């Protein structure tokens, strides 16, 4: 059974930076598709960024040029570097692991950007 634990959220002023981490248990991490999602109050959960096992990345238009997703397969950890944060980036951020029919979510970490 895979478990995901996010960390790194917090309160930051607009224009600031945060780095989120997602630590995974088990050996499947290195072959799985990983992603960061977020959910703001009253809104649906949305994909922020994804990364394949080989390191190919994709981003939501709203975060392109500001966020960078990466992974360290040796550490079973995925990261999201968030720069130039905006108030509209405020949300609970979740990491996701997908492999075949297996989909696992972390518990989420709150990111709050003040104006």
Short mmCIF file of C-alpha atoms in Angstrom, two decimals:
data_model
loop_
_atom_site.label_atom_id
_atom_site.label_comp_id
_atom_site.label_asym_id
_atom_site.label_seq_id
_atom_site.Cartn_x
_atom_site.Cartn_y
_atom_site.Cartn_z
CA UNK A 1 0.00 0.00 0.00
CA UNK A 2 1.36 3.39 -1.01
CA UNK A 3 1.19 6.36 1.32
CA UNK A 4 1.87 9.98 0.37
CA UNK A 5 2.75 12.73 2.84
CA UNK A 6 2.88 16.37 1.77
CA UNK A 7 4.76 19.11 3.58
CA UNK A 8 5.96 22.65 3.02
CA UNK A 9 2.73 24.60 2.92
CA UNK A 10 2.19 27.81 4.85
CA UNK A 11 1.38 31.50 4.73
CA UNK A 12 3.33 33.72 2.37
CA UNK A 13 2.95 37.21 0.96
CA UNK A 14 2.19 37.77 -2.70
CA UNK A 15 5.36 37.53 -4.74
CA UNK A 16 6.93 35.09 -2.32
CA UNK A 17 7.97 31.46 -2.73
CA UNK A 18 7.25 28.10 -1.19
CA UNK A 19 8.52 24.59 -1.85
CA UNK A 20 6.18 21.68 -1.36
CA UNK A 21 7.38 18.11 -0.87
CA UNK A 22 5.56 14.82 -1.28
CA UNK A 23 7.20 11.77 0.28
CA UNK A 24 6.02 8.36 -0.88
CA UNK A 25 6.33 4.95 0.72
CA UNK A 26 7.02 1.82 -1.30
CA UNK A 27 8.97 1.09 -4.44
CA UNK A 28 6.30 1.95 -7.00
CA UNK A 29 7.08 5.67 -6.83
CA UNK A 30 9.89 5.53 -9.37
CA UNK A 31 7.64 4.07 -12.09
CA UNK A 32 4.49 6.03 -11.31
CA UNK A 33 3.00 9.16 -12.82
CA UNK A 34 2.98 11.86 -10.15
CA UNK A 35 1.07 15.10 -9.94
CA UNK A 36 0.23 18.10 -7.81
CA UNK A 37 -3.40 19.19 -7.59
CA UNK A 38 -5.05 21.99 -5.67
CA UNK A 39 -8.51 22.79 -4.41
CA UNK A 40 -9.62 26.26 -3.41
CA UNK A 41 -12.75 26.83 -1.28
CA UNK A 42 -15.87 26.38 -3.36
CA UNK A 43 -13.94 25.16 -6.38
CA UNK A 44 -13.19 21.81 -7.96
CA UNK A 45 -9.83 20.14 -7.53
CA UNK A 46 -7.58 20.99 -10.46
CA UNK A 47 -4.31 19.71 -11.83
CA UNK A 48 -1.41 22.06 -11.20
CA UNK A 49 1.49 20.06 -12.63
CA UNK A 50 2.38 16.50 -13.53
CA UNK A 51 5.60 14.56 -14.05
CA UNK A 52 6.15 11.16 -15.61
CA UNK A 53 8.55 8.53 -14.31
CA UNK A 54 11.01 9.72 -16.96
CA UNK A 55 10.75 13.37 -15.95
CA UNK A 56 8.44 14.76 -18.63
CA UNK A 57 6.43 17.60 -17.14
CA UNK A 58 3.23 19.48 -17.85
CA UNK A 59 1.67 22.50 -16.17
CA UNK A 60 -1.62 24.30 -15.90
CA UNK A 61 -1.55 27.54 -17.88
CA UNK A 62 -2.11 29.51 -14.70
CA UNK A 63 1.20 28.40 -13.17
CA UNK A 64 3.48 28.11 -16.21
CA UNK A 65 6.69 30.05 -15.71
CA UNK A 66 6.13 30.33 -11.96
CA UNK A 67 5.96 26.73 -10.67
CA UNK A 68 8.42 23.89 -11.23
CA UNK A 69 7.66 20.24 -10.57
CA UNK A 70 10.48 17.77 -10.01
CA UNK A 71 11.11 14.34 -8.53
CA UNK A 72 13.95 12.47 -6.88
CA UNK A 73 13.35 8.77 -7.43
CA UNK A 74 16.23 7.83 -5.11
CA UNK A 75 14.44 9.63 -2.27
CA UNK A 76 10.89 8.66 -3.29
CA UNK A 77 10.03 12.36 -3.17
CA UNK A 78 8.33 14.83 -5.48
CA UNK A 79 8.61 18.60 -5.21
CA UNK A 80 6.76 21.70 -6.31
CA UNK A 81 8.75 24.92 -6.31
CA UNK A 82 6.32 27.81 -6.34
CA UNK A 83 7.61 31.29 -7.13
CA UNK A 84 5.87 34.64 -7.69
CA UNK A 85 2.91 33.42 -5.71
CA UNK A 86 -0.44 35.16 -6.13
CA UNK A 87 -3.48 35.31 -3.85
CA UNK A 88 -5.33 33.14 -6.36
CA UNK A 89 -2.83 30.35 -5.68
CA UNK A 90 -4.37 29.97 -2.23
CA UNK A 91 -5.66 26.40 -1.89
CA UNK A 92 -5.06 23.02 -0.34
CA UNK A 93 -2.40 21.29 -2.40
CA UNK A 94 -2.50 17.52 -2.84
CA UNK A 95 -0.03 15.12 -4.35
CA UNK A 96 -1.23 12.19 -6.39
CA UNK A 97 0.34 8.93 -7.52
CA UNK A 98 -1.09 7.07 -10.47
CA UNK A 99 -0.02 3.65 -11.75
CA UNK A 100 -2.44 1.54 -13.72
CA UNK A 101 -5.63 1.31 -11.68
CA UNK A 102 -3.87 2.56 -8.54
CA UNK A 103 -4.57 6.16 -7.59
CA UNK A 104 -3.40 7.46 -4.23
CA UNK A 105 -3.79 10.90 -2.65
CA UNK A 106 -1.93 12.61 0.14
CA UNK A 107 -3.70 14.39 2.98
CA UNK A 108 -3.04 17.84 1.53
CA UNK A 109 -1.12 20.90 2.68
CA UNK A 110 -2.56 24.41 2.95
CA UNK A 111 -0.99 27.23 0.96
CA UNK A 112 -2.22 30.73 1.74
CA UNK A 113 -1.00 33.76 -0.20
CA UNK A 114 -1.81 37.15 1.28
CA UNK A 115 -2.11 40.28 -0.84
#
